[in-house]
PDB file of N, CA and C in Angstrom:
ATOM      1  N   MET A  12       0.854  -1.615   0.027  1.00  0.00           N
ATOM      2  CA  MET A  12       0.002  -0.035  -0.117  1.00  0.00           C
ATOM      3  C   MET A  12       0.609   1.181   0.225  1.00  0.00           C
ATOM      4  N   PRO A  13       1.030   2.406  -1.056  1.00  0.00           N
ATOM      5  CA  PRO A  13       1.536   3.462  -0.607  1.00  0.00           C
ATOM      6  C   PRO A  13       1.336   3.761   0.098  1.00  0.00           C
ATOM      7  N   GLN A  14       2.281   4.686   0.800  1.00  0.00           N
ATOM      8  CA  GLN A  14       2.144   5.655   2.236  1.00  0.00           C
ATOM      9  C   GLN A  14       2.236   7.200   1.193  1.00  0.00           C
ATOM     10  N   PHE A  15       1.675   8.434   1.954  1.00  0.00           N
ATOM     11  CA  PHE A  15       2.120   9.197   1.711  1.00  0.00           C
ATOM     12  C   PHE A  15       2.163  10.170   2.456  1.00  0.00           C
ATOM     13  N   SER A  16       3.055  11.310   2.367  1.00  0.00           N
ATOM     14  CA  SER A  16       3.569  12.275   3.314  1.00  0.00           C
ATOM     15  C   SER A  16       3.439  13.170   3.099  1.00  0.00           C
ATOM     16  N   CYS A  17       3.463  14.321   3.972  1.00  0.00           N
ATOM     17  CA  CYS A  17       3.026  15.707   4.330  1.00  0.00           C
ATOM     18  C   CYS A  17       3.298  15.832   5.520  1.00  0.00           C
ATOM     19  N   CYS A  18       3.766  17.150   5.601  1.00  0.00           N
ATOM     20  CA  CYS A  18       3.949  18.210   6.881  1.00  0.00           C
ATOM     21  C   CYS A  18       4.790  17.169   7.862  1.00  0.00           C
ATOM     22  N   GLY A  19       5.752  16.094   7.871  1.00  0.00           N
ATOM     23  CA  GLY A  19       6.369  15.285   8.654  1.00  0.00           C
ATOM     24  C   GLY A  19       5.072  14.031   8.339  1.00  0.00           C
ATOM     25  N   MET A  20       4.012  13.701   8.638  1.00  0.00           N
ATOM     26  CA  MET A  20       3.201  12.987   8.706  1.00  0.00           C
ATOM     27  C   MET A  20       3.088  11.976   7.380  1.00  0.00           C
ATOM     28  N   LYS A  21       2.895  10.738   8.069  1.00  0.00           N
ATOM     29  CA  LYS A  21       2.692   9.747   6.775  1.00  0.00           C
ATOM     30  C   LYS A  21       1.137   9.241   7.405  1.00  0.00           C
ATOM     31  N   PHE A  22       0.802   8.722   5.885  1.00  0.00           N
ATOM     32  CA  PHE A  22      -0.924   8.646   5.624  1.00  0.00           C
ATOM     33  C   PHE A  22      -1.101   7.191   4.574  1.00  0.00           C
ATOM     34  N   ASP A  23      -1.640   6.413   5.574  1.00  0.00           N
ATOM     35  CA  ASP A  23      -1.519   4.975   4.906  1.00  0.00           C
ATOM     36  C   ASP A  23      -2.650   5.004   3.755  1.00  0.00           C
ATOM     37  N   GLY A  24      -3.613   6.066   3.183  1.00  0.00           N
ATOM     38  CA  GLY A  24      -4.142   5.804   2.321  1.00  0.00           C
ATOM     39  C   GLY A  24      -4.491   7.197   1.407  1.00  0.00           C
ATOM     40  N   GLU A  25      -4.559   7.041   0.391  1.00  0.00           N
ATOM     41  CA  GLU A  25      -5.012   8.101  -0.322  1.00  0.00           C
ATOM     42  C   GLU A  25      -6.143   9.330   0.291  1.00  0.00           C
ATOM     43  N   PRO A  26      -7.471   8.623   0.720  1.00  0.00           N
ATOM     44  CA  PRO A  26      -8.884   9.439   0.924  1.00  0.00           C
ATOM     45  C   PRO A  26      -8.003  10.304   2.387  1.00  0.00           C
ATOM     46  N   ALA A  27      -7.381   9.584   3.573  1.00  0.00           N
ATOM     47  CA  ALA A  27      -6.418  10.939   4.069  1.00  0.00           C
ATOM     48  C   ALA A  27      -5.901  11.621   4.232  1.00  0.00           C
ATOM     49  N   TYR A  28      -5.004  11.321   2.956  1.00  0.00           N
ATOM     50  CA  TYR A  28      -4.049  12.412   2.798  1.00  0.00           C
ATOM     51  C   TYR A  28      -4.237  13.355   1.758  1.00  0.00           C
ATOM     52  N   VAL A  29      -5.271  13.064   1.331  1.00  0.00           N
ATOM     53  CA  VAL A  29      -6.492  14.694   0.224  1.00  0.00           C
ATOM     54  C   VAL A  29      -7.164  15.405   1.182  1.00  0.00           C
ATOM     55  N   GLU A  30      -7.505  14.694   2.503  1.00  0.00           N
ATOM     56  CA  GLU A  30      -8.457  15.286   3.498  1.00  0.00           C
ATOM     57  C   GLU A  30      -7.519  15.866   3.608  1.00  0.00           C
ATOM     58  N   HIS A  31      -6.207  15.789   4.212  1.00  0.00           N
ATOM     59  CA  HIS A  31      -4.724  16.641   5.364  1.00  0.00           C
ATOM     60  C   HIS A  31      -4.735  17.739   4.241  1.00  0.00           C
ATOM     61  N   ARG A  32      -4.551  17.418   2.618  1.00  0.00           N
ATOM     62  CA  ARG A  32      -4.622  18.725   1.935  1.00  0.00           C
ATOM     63  C   ARG A  32      -4.959  19.789   1.838  1.00  0.00           C
ATOM     64  N   GLN A  33      -6.547  19.319   1.332  1.00  0.00           N
ATOM     65  CA  GLN A  33      -7.368  19.897   2.153  1.00  0.00           C
ATOM     66  C   GLN A  33      -7.701  21.094   2.922  1.00  0.00           C
ATOM     67  N   LYS A  34      -8.021  20.345   4.293  1.00  0.00           N
ATOM     68  CA  LYS A  34      -8.216  20.885   5.262  1.00  0.00           C
ATOM     69  C   LYS A  34      -6.951  21.786   5.714  1.00  0.00           C
ATOM     70  N   MET A  35      -5.962  21.264   5.819  1.00  0.00           N
ATOM     71  CA  MET A  35      -4.628  22.592   6.440  1.00  0.00           C
ATOM     72  C   MET A  35      -4.232  23.121   5.397  1.00  0.00           C
ATOM     73  N   HIS A  36      -4.134  22.522   3.602  1.00  0.00           N
ATOM     74  CA  HIS A  36      -3.231  23.507   3.085  1.00  0.00           C
ATOM     75  C   HIS A  36      -4.022  24.223   2.599  1.00  0.00           C
ATOM     76  N   GLY A  37      -5.837  24.092   2.301  1.00  0.00           N
ATOM     77  CA  GLY A  37      -6.606  24.648   1.621  1.00  0.00           C
ATOM     78  C   GLY A  37      -6.615  24.588  -0.292  1.00  0.00           C
ATOM     79  N   GLU A  38      -5.800  23.134  -0.380  1.00  0.00           N
ATOM     80  CA  GLU A  38      -5.886  22.579  -1.579  1.00  0.00           C
ATOM     81  C   GLU A  38      -7.265  22.057  -1.985  1.00  0.00           C
ATOM     82  N   GLN A  39      -7.353  22.243  -3.566  1.00  0.00           N
ATOM     83  CA  GLN A  39      -8.460  22.005  -4.091  1.00  0.00           C
ATOM     84  C   GLN A  39      -7.772  20.907  -4.653  1.00  0.00           C
ATOM     85  N   LEU A  40      -7.279  19.707  -5.263  1.00  0.00           N
ATOM     86  CA  LEU A  40      -6.573  18.402  -5.797  1.00  0.00           C
ATOM     87  C   LEU A  40      -7.842  18.158  -6.738  1.00  0.00           C
ATOM     88  N   GLN A  41      -7.182  18.028  -7.884  1.00  0.00           N
ATOM     89  CA  GLN A  41      -7.967  17.547  -9.084  1.00  0.00           C
ATOM     90  C   GLN A  41      -8.037  15.737  -9.146  1.00  0.00           C
ATOM     91  N   VAL A  42      -8.932  15.542  -9.511  1.00  0.00           N
ATOM     92  CA  VAL A  42      -9.441  13.936  -9.794  1.00  0.00           C
ATOM     93  C   VAL A  42      -8.489  13.886 -11.176  1.00  0.00           C
ATOM     94  N   LYS A  43      -7.528  13.028 -10.818  1.00  0.00           N
ATOM     95  CA  LYS A  43      -7.050  12.354 -11.961  1.00  0.00           C
ATOM     96  C   LYS A  43      -7.381  11.204 -12.817  1.00  0.00           C
ATOM     97  N   GLN A  44      -7.954  10.004 -11.908  1.00  0.00           N
ATOM     98  CA  GLN A  44      -8.466   8.914 -12.689  1.00  0.00           C
ATOM     99  C   GLN A  44     -10.151   8.495 -11.975  1.00  0.00           C
ATOM    100  N   ASN A  45     -11.134   7.829 -12.598  1.00  0.00           N
ATOM    101  CA  ASN A  45     -11.869   7.310 -11.953  1.00  0.00           C
ATOM    102  C   ASN A  45     -12.360   5.699 -12.056  1.00  0.00           C
ATOM    103  N   CYS A  46     -12.614   5.151 -11.238  1.00  0.00           N
ATOM    104  CA  CYS A  46     -12.892   3.684 -11.346  1.00  0.00           C
ATOM    105  C   CYS A  46     -13.630   3.287 -10.568  1.00  0.00           C
ATOM    106  N   CYS A  47     -14.709   1.988 -10.744  1.00  0.00           N
ATOM    107  CA  CYS A  47     -15.778   1.601  -9.827  1.00  0.00           C
ATOM    108  C   CYS A  47     -16.632   2.582  -9.000  1.00  0.00           C
ATOM    109  N   GLY A  48     -16.622   3.979  -9.525  1.00  0.00           N
ATOM    110  CA  GLY A  48     -17.214   4.979  -9.205  1.00  0.00           C
ATOM    111  C   GLY A  48     -16.409   5.431  -7.956  1.00  0.00           C
ATOM    112  N   MET A  49     -15.041   5.455  -7.923  1.00  0.00           N
ATOM    113  CA  MET A  49     -14.544   6.420  -6.386  1.00  0.00           C
ATOM    114  C   MET A  49     -13.232   7.165  -7.555  1.00  0.00           C
ATOM    115  N   LYS A  50     -12.851   8.443  -7.069  1.00  0.00           N
ATOM    116  CA  LYS A  50     -12.274   9.176  -7.487  1.00  0.00           C
ATOM    117  C   LYS A  50     -10.782   8.911  -7.178  1.00  0.00           C
ATOM    118  N   PHE A  51      -9.612   9.376  -8.019  1.00  0.00           N
ATOM    119  CA  PHE A  51      -8.614   8.938  -7.614  1.00  0.00           C
ATOM    120  C   PHE A  51      -8.114  10.430  -7.753  1.00  0.00           C
ATOM    121  N   TYR A  52      -7.416  10.875  -6.528  1.00  0.00           N
ATOM    122  CA  TYR A  52      -6.333  12.163  -6.683  1.00  0.00           C
ATOM    123  C   TYR A  52      -5.182  12.056  -6.884  1.00  0.00           C
ATOM    124  N   THR A  53      -4.624  10.810  -7.141  1.00  0.00           N
ATOM    125  CA  THR A  53      -2.666  10.370  -7.376  1.00  0.00           C
ATOM    126  C   THR A  53      -3.124   9.798  -7.762  1.00  0.00           C
ATOM    127  N   ASP A  54      -1.546   9.463  -8.771  1.00  0.00           N
ATOM    128  CA  ASP A  54      -1.688   8.091  -9.578  1.00  0.00           C
ATOM    129  C   ASP A  54      -1.524   6.918  -8.939  1.00  0.00           C
ATOM    130  N   GLU A  55      -0.718   7.059  -7.509  1.00  0.00           N
ATOM    131  CA  GLU A  55      -0.280   6.098  -6.539  1.00  0.00           C
ATOM    132  C   GLU A  55      -1.783   5.292  -5.995  1.00  0.00           C
ATOM    133  N   GLY A  56      -1.929   6.146  -6.075  1.00  0.00           N
ATOM    134  CA  GLY A  56      -3.784   5.431  -5.314  1.00  0.00           C
ATOM    135  C   GLY A  56      -4.387   4.634  -6.036  1.00  0.00           C
ATOM    136  N   TYR A  57      -4.708   5.586  -8.094  1.00  0.00           N
ATOM    137  CA  TYR A  57      -5.173   4.569  -8.510  1.00  0.00           C
ATOM    138  C   TYR A  57      -4.366   3.163  -9.196  1.00  0.00           C
ATOM    139  N   ALA A  58      -2.934   3.270  -9.211  1.00  0.00           N
ATOM    140  CA  ALA A  58      -2.429   2.235  -9.534  1.00  0.00           C
ATOM    141  C   ALA A  58      -2.779   1.367  -8.126  1.00  0.00           C
ATOM    142  N   GLU A  59      -2.547   1.548  -7.046  1.00  0.00           N
ATOM    143  CA  GLU A  59      -2.631   0.588  -5.754  1.00  0.00           C
ATOM    144  C   GLU A  59      -4.511   0.212  -6.379  1.00  0.00           C
ATOM    145  N   HIS A  60      -5.458   0.829  -6.343  1.00  0.00           N
ATOM    146  CA  HIS A  60      -6.556  -0.133  -6.815  1.00  0.00           C
ATOM    147  C   HIS A  60      -6.296  -1.073  -8.095  1.00  0.00           C
ATOM    148  N   GLY A  61      -5.990  -0.211  -8.845  1.00  0.00           N
ATOM    149  CA  GLY A  61      -5.878  -1.480 -10.209  1.00  0.00           C
ATOM    150  C   GLY A  61      -5.221  -2.877  -9.334  1.00  0.00           C
ATOM    151  N   LYS A  62      -4.398  -2.238  -8.988  1.00  0.00           N
ATOM    152  CA  LYS A  62      -3.331  -3.592  -8.526  1.00  0.00           C
ATOM    153  C   LYS A  62      -4.446  -4.838  -7.887  1.00  0.00           C
ATOM    154  N   ASN A  63      -4.875  -3.863  -6.489  1.00  0.00           N
ATOM    155  CA  ASN A  63      -5.907  -4.693  -5.469  1.00  0.00           C
ATOM    156  C   ASN A  63      -7.309  -5.716  -6.341  1.00  0.00           C
ATOM    157  N   MET A  64      -8.096  -4.282  -6.736  1.00  0.00           N
ATOM    158  CA  MET A  64      -9.197  -5.141  -7.702  1.00  0.00           C
ATOM    159  C   MET A  64      -9.171  -5.110  -8.682  1.00  0.00           C
ATOM    160  N   HIS A  65      -8.606  -4.801  -9.911  1.00  0.00           N
ATOM    161  CA  HIS A  65      -8.626  -5.741 -10.865  1.00  0.00           C
ATOM    162  C   HIS A  65      -7.196  -6.257 -11.679  1.00  0.00           C
ATOM    163  N   GLY A  66      -6.430  -6.854 -10.550  1.00  0.00           N
ATOM    164  CA  GLY A  66      -5.510  -7.074 -10.703  1.00  0.00           C
ATOM    165  C   GLY A  66      -4.232  -6.972 -11.460  1.00  0.00           C
ATOM    166  N   GLY A  67      -4.132  -5.407 -11.618  1.00  0.00           N
ATOM    167  CA  GLY A  67      -3.138  -4.867 -12.267  1.00  0.00           C
ATOM    168  C   GLY A  67      -3.463  -3.699 -13.500  1.00  0.00           C
ATOM    169  N   GLN A  68      -4.799  -4.496 -14.020  1.00  0.00           N
ATOM    170  CA  GLN A  68      -5.077  -3.723 -15.077  1.00  0.00           C
ATOM    171  C   GLN A  68      -5.056  -2.063 -15.147  1.00  0.00           C
ATOM    172  N   ALA A  69      -5.462  -1.931 -14.361  1.00  0.00           N
ATOM    173  CA  ALA A  69      -5.713  -0.397 -13.990  1.00  0.00           C
ATOM    174  C   ALA A  69      -4.335   0.594 -13.907  1.00  0.00           C
ATOM    175  N   ALA A  70      -3.539  -0.487 -13.405  1.00  0.00           N
ATOM    176  CA  ALA A  70      -2.209   0.259 -12.698  1.00  0.00           C
ATOM    177  C   ALA A  70      -1.654   0.159 -13.959  1.00  0.00           C
ATOM    178  N   GLU A  71      -1.716  -0.780 -15.046  1.00  0.00           N
ATOM    179  CA  GLU A  71      -1.161  -0.756 -16.515  1.00  0.00           C
ATOM    180  C   GLU A  71      -0.935   0.649 -17.955  1.00  0.00           C
ATOM    181  N   ARG A  72      -2.721   1.205 -17.344  1.00  0.00           N
ATOM    182  CA  ARG A  72      -2.834   2.065 -18.360  1.00  0.00           C
ATOM    183  C   ARG A  72      -2.197   3.686 -17.535  1.00  0.00           C
ATOM    184  N   LYS A  73      -1.332   4.202 -18.066  1.00  0.00           N
ATOM    185  CA  LYS A  73      -0.649   5.013 -17.686  1.00  0.00           C
ATOM    186  C   LYS A  73      -0.857   5.968 -19.178  1.00  0.00           C
ATOM    187  N   GLY A  74      -0.550   7.097 -18.546  1.00  0.00           N
ATOM    188  CA  GLY A  74      -0.416   8.172 -19.799  1.00  0.00           C
ATOM    189  C   GLY A  74       0.655   7.994 -20.711  1.00  0.00           C
ATOM    190  N   PHE A  75       0.496   9.364 -21.366  1.00  0.00           N
ATOM    191  CA  PHE A  75       1.612   9.277 -22.624  1.00  0.00           C
ATOM    192  C   PHE A  75       2.762   9.490 -21.901  1.00  0.00           C
ATOM    193  N   LEU A  76       2.795  10.706 -21.138  1.00  0.00           N
ATOM    194  CA  LEU A  76       4.090  10.893 -20.445  1.00  0.00           C
ATOM    195  C   LEU A  76       4.627  10.117 -19.296  1.00  0.00           C
ATOM    196  N   ALA A  77       4.019   9.245 -18.484  1.00  0.00           N
ATOM    197  CA  ALA A  77       4.401   7.922 -17.896  1.00  0.00           C
ATOM    198  C   ALA A  77       4.629   7.537 -18.381  1.00  0.00           C
ATOM    199  N   ARG A  78       4.466   6.717 -19.936  1.00  0.00           N
ATOM    200  CA  ARG A  78       4.853   5.581 -21.168  1.00  0.00           C
ATOM    201  C   ARG A  78       5.910   6.033 -21.412  1.00  0.00           C
ATOM    202  N   LEU A  79       6.128   7.341 -21.672  1.00  0.00           N
ATOM    203  CA  LEU A  79       7.345   7.880 -22.182  1.00  0.00           C
ATOM    204  C   LEU A  79       8.526   8.193 -21.343  1.00  0.00           C
ATOM    205  N   PHE A  80       8.260   8.483 -19.869  1.00  0.00           N
ATOM    206  CA  PHE A  80       9.412   8.275 -19.075  1.00  0.00           C
ATOM    207  C   PHE A  80       9.381   7.248 -18.223  1.00  0.00           C
ATOM    208  N   LYS A  81       8.599   5.914 -18.501  1.00  0.00           N
ATOM    209  CA  LYS A  81       8.806   5.199 -17.383  1.00  0.00           C
ATOM    210  C   LYS A  81       8.581   4.930 -16.370  1.00  0.00           C
ATOM    211  N   LYS A  82       7.784   5.646 -16.026  1.00  0.00           N
ATOM    212  CA  LYS A  82       7.239   6.257 -14.589  1.00  0.00           C
ATOM    213  C   LYS A  82       6.522   5.001 -13.818  1.00  0.00           C
TER     214      LYS A  82
END
């Protein structure tokens, strides 16, 4: 499971991380991906969902720049 860090704290999941950034930093993060009726604000959260729920299919679908730079 990816861990997210901010302000010296670690968050075990994307929802807690996004909530922290919205409340503490006033950021309005943009939705990057949608799947199974859920919204993902980070590539890491989306990839984790794809790996756990779809056997890696969603994690394999990367954008042009990610494929270009092999991220």
